[in-house]
mmCIF file of C-alpha atoms in Angstrom:
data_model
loop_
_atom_site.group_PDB
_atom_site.id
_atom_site.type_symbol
_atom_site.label_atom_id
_atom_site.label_comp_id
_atom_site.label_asym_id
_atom_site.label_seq_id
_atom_site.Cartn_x
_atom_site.Cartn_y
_atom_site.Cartn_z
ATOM 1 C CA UNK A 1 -62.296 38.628 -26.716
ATOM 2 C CA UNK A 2 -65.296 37.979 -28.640
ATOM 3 C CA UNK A 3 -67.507 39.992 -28.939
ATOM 4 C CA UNK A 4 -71.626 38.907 -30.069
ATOM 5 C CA UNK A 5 -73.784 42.003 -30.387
ATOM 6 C CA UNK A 6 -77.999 41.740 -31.148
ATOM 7 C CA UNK A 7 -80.025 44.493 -32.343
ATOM 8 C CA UNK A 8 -83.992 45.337 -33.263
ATOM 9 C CA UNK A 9 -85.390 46.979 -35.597
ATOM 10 C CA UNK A 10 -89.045 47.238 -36.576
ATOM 11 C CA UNK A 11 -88.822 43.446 -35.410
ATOM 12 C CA UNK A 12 -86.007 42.409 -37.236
ATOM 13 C CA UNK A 13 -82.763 41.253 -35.792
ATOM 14 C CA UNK A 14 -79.526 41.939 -36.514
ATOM 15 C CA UNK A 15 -76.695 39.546 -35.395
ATOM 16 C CA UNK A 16 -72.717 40.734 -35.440
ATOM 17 C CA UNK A 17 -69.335 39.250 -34.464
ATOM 18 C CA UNK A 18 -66.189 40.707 -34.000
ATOM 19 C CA UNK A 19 -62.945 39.872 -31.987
ATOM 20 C CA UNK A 20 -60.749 41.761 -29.701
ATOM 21 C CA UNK A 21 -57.331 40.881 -28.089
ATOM 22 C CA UNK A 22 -56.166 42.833 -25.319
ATOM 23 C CA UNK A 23 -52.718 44.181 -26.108
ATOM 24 C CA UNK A 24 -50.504 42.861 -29.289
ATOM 25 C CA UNK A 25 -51.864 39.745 -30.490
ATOM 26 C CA UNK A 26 -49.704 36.483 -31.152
ATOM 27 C CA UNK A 27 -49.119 34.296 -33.458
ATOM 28 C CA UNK A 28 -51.438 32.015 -32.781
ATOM 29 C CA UNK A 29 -54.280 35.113 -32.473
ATOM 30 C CA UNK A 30 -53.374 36.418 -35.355
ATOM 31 C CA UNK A 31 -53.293 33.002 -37.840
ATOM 32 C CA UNK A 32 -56.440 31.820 -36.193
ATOM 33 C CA UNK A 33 -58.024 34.896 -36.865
ATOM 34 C CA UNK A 34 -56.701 35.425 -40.488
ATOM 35 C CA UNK A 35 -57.802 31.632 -40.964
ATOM 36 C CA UNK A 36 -61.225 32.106 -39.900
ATOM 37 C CA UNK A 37 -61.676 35.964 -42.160
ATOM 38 C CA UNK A 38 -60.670 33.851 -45.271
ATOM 39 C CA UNK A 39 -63.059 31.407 -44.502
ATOM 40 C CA UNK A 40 -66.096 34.040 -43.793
ATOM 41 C CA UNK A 41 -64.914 36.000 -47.416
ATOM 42 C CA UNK A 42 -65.387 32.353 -49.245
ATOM 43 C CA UNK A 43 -68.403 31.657 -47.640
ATOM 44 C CA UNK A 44 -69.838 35.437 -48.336
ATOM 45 C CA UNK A 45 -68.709 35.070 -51.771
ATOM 46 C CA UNK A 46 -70.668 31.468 -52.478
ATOM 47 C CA UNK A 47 -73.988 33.506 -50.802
ATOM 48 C CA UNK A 48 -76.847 33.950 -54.041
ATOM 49 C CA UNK A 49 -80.026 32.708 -54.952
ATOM 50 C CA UNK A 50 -80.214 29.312 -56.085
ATOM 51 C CA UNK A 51 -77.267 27.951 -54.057
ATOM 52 C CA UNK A 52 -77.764 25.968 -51.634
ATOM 53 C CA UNK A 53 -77.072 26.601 -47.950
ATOM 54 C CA UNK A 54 -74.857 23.566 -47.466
ATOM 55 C CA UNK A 55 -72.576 24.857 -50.211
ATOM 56 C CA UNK A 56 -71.852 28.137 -48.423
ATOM 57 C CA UNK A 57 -71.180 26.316 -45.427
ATOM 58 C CA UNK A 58 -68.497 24.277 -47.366
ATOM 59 C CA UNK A 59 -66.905 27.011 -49.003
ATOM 60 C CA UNK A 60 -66.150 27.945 -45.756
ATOM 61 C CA UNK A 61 -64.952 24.874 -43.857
ATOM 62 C CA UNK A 62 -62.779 24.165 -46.962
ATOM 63 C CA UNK A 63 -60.792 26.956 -46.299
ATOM 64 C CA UNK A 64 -60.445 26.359 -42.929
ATOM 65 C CA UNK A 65 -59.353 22.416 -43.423
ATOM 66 C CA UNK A 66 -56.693 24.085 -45.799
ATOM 67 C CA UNK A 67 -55.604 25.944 -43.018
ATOM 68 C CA UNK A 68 -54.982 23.008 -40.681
ATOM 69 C CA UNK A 69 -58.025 23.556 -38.161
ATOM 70 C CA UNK A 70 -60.679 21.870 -39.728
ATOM 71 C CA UNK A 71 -61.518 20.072 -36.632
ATOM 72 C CA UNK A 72 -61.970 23.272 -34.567
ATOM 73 C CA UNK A 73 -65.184 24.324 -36.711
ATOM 74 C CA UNK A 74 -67.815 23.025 -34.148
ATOM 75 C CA UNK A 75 -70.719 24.914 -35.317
ATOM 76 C CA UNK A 76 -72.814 25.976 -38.760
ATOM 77 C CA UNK A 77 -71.307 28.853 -40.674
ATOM 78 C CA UNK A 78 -74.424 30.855 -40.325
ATOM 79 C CA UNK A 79 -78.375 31.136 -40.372
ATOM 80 C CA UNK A 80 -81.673 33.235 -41.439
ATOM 81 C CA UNK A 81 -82.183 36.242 -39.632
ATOM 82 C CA UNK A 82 -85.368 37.968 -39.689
ATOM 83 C CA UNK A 83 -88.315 38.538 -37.147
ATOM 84 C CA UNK A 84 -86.310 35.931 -34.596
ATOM 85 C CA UNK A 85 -82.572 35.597 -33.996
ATOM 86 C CA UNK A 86 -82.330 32.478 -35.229
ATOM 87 C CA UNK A 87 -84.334 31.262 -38.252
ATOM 88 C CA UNK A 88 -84.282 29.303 -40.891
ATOM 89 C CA UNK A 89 -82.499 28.778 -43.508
ATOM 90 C CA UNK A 90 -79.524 26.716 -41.699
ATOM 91 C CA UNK A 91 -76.183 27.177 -43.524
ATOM 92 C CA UNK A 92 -75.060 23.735 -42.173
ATOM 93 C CA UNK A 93 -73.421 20.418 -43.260
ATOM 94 C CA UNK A 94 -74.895 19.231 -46.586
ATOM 95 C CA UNK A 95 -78.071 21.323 -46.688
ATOM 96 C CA UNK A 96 -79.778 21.145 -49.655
ATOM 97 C CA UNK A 97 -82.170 24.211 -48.528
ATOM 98 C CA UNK A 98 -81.679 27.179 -51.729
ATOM 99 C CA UNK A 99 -81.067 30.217 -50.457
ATOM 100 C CA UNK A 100 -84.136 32.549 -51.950
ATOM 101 C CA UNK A 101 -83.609 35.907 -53.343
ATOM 102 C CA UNK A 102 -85.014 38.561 -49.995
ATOM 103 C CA UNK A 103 -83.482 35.910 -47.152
ATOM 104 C CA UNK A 104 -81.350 37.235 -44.864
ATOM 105 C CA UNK A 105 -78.594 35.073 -43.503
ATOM 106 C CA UNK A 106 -75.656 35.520 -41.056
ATOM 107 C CA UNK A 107 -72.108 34.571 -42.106
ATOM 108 C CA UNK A 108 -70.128 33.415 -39.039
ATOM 109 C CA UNK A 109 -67.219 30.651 -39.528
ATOM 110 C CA UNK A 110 -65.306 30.331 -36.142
ATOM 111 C CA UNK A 111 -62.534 27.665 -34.749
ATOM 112 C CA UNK A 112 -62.643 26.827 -31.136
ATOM 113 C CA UNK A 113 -59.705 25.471 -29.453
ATOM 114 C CA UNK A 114 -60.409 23.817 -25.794
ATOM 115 C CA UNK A 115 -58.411 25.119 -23.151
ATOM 116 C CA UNK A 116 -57.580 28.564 -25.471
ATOM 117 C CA UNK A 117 -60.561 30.195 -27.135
ATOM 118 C CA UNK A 118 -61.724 30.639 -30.312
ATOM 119 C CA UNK A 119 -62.156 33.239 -33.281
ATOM 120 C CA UNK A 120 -65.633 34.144 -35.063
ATOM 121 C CA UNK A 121 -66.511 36.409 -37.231
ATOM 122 C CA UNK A 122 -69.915 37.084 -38.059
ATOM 123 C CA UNK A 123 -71.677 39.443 -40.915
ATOM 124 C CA UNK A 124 -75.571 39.701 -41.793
ATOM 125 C CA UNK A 125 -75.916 39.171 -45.847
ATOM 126 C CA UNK A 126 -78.812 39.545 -47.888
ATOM 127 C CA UNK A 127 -79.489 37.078 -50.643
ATOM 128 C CA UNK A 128 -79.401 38.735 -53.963
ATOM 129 C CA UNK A 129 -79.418 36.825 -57.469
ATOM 130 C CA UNK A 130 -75.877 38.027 -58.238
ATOM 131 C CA UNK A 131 -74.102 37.330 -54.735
ATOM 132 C CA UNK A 132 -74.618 38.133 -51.190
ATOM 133 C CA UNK A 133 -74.713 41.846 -49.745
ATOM 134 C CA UNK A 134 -73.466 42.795 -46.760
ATOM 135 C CA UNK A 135 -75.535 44.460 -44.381
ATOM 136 C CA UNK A 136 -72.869 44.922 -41.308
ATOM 137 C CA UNK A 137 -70.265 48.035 -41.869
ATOM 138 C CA UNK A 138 -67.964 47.237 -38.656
ATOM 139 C CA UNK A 139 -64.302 46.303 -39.702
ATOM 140 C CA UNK A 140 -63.430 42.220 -39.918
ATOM 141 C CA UNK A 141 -60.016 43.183 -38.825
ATOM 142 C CA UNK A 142 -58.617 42.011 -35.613
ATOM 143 C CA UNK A 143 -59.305 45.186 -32.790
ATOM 144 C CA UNK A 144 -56.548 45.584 -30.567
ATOM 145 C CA UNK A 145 -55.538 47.728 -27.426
ATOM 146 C CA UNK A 146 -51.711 47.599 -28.000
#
């Protein structure tokens, strides 16, 4: 299960993914998902100032090429949070946008397999000079009822 929460505060938006499997996960669950959390630490750790937002949205996608789904990331690995939802900046293909010290972006690589599902995980990371901090305290790892 996925599971996409929202949140307000004073305006702002908060934007959080985390995923679910109902009973003991699989193989398949369990290297998609491990896939997709090495690809959202990468791209966390290429968030600063002065990078640009297409870099952090290849740090991700290399990882997930090198883990043999490359063609299942559909989507941007994140975007600027703030007053709306979804804002700019765009962490997307080639983006040349720099990410500005204050911006607040999500992180949120996910692979998406028709006719199975998909895995996502998504943080909300304020640009810093020296890296990326996390705003979102909820555990990456994969929630299960078994």
């Amino acid at each position: 299960m996925l599971l996409d929460f929202g949140a307000a505060w004073q305006g702002y938006r908060a934007d959080t993914t985390r995923m679910a499997v109902v009973g003991e996960p699989d193989a398949r669950q369990l290297e998609a998902h491990s896939v997709v959390l090495a690809a959202h630490d990468a791209a966390l750790a290429a968030v600063r100032a002065g990078v640009a937002a297409g870099d952090v949205d290849e740090a991700a996608r290399a990882v997930i090429r090198e883990g043999g789904m490359g063609d299942r990331l559909i989507h941007r690995v994140g975007h600027g949070l703030g007053l709306e939802a979804h804002e700019d900046p765009s962490l997307d293909p080639g983006s040349g946008v720099l990410l500005e010290e204050g911006m607040v972006v999500t992180v949120e690589p996910g692979v998406y397999v028709p006719g199975w599902g998909g895995v996502r995980i998504e943080d909300d990371v304020v640009v810093e000079a020296g890296g990326g901090r996390l705003l979102t305290a909820a555990s990456r790892e994969l929630r299960t009822t078994g």
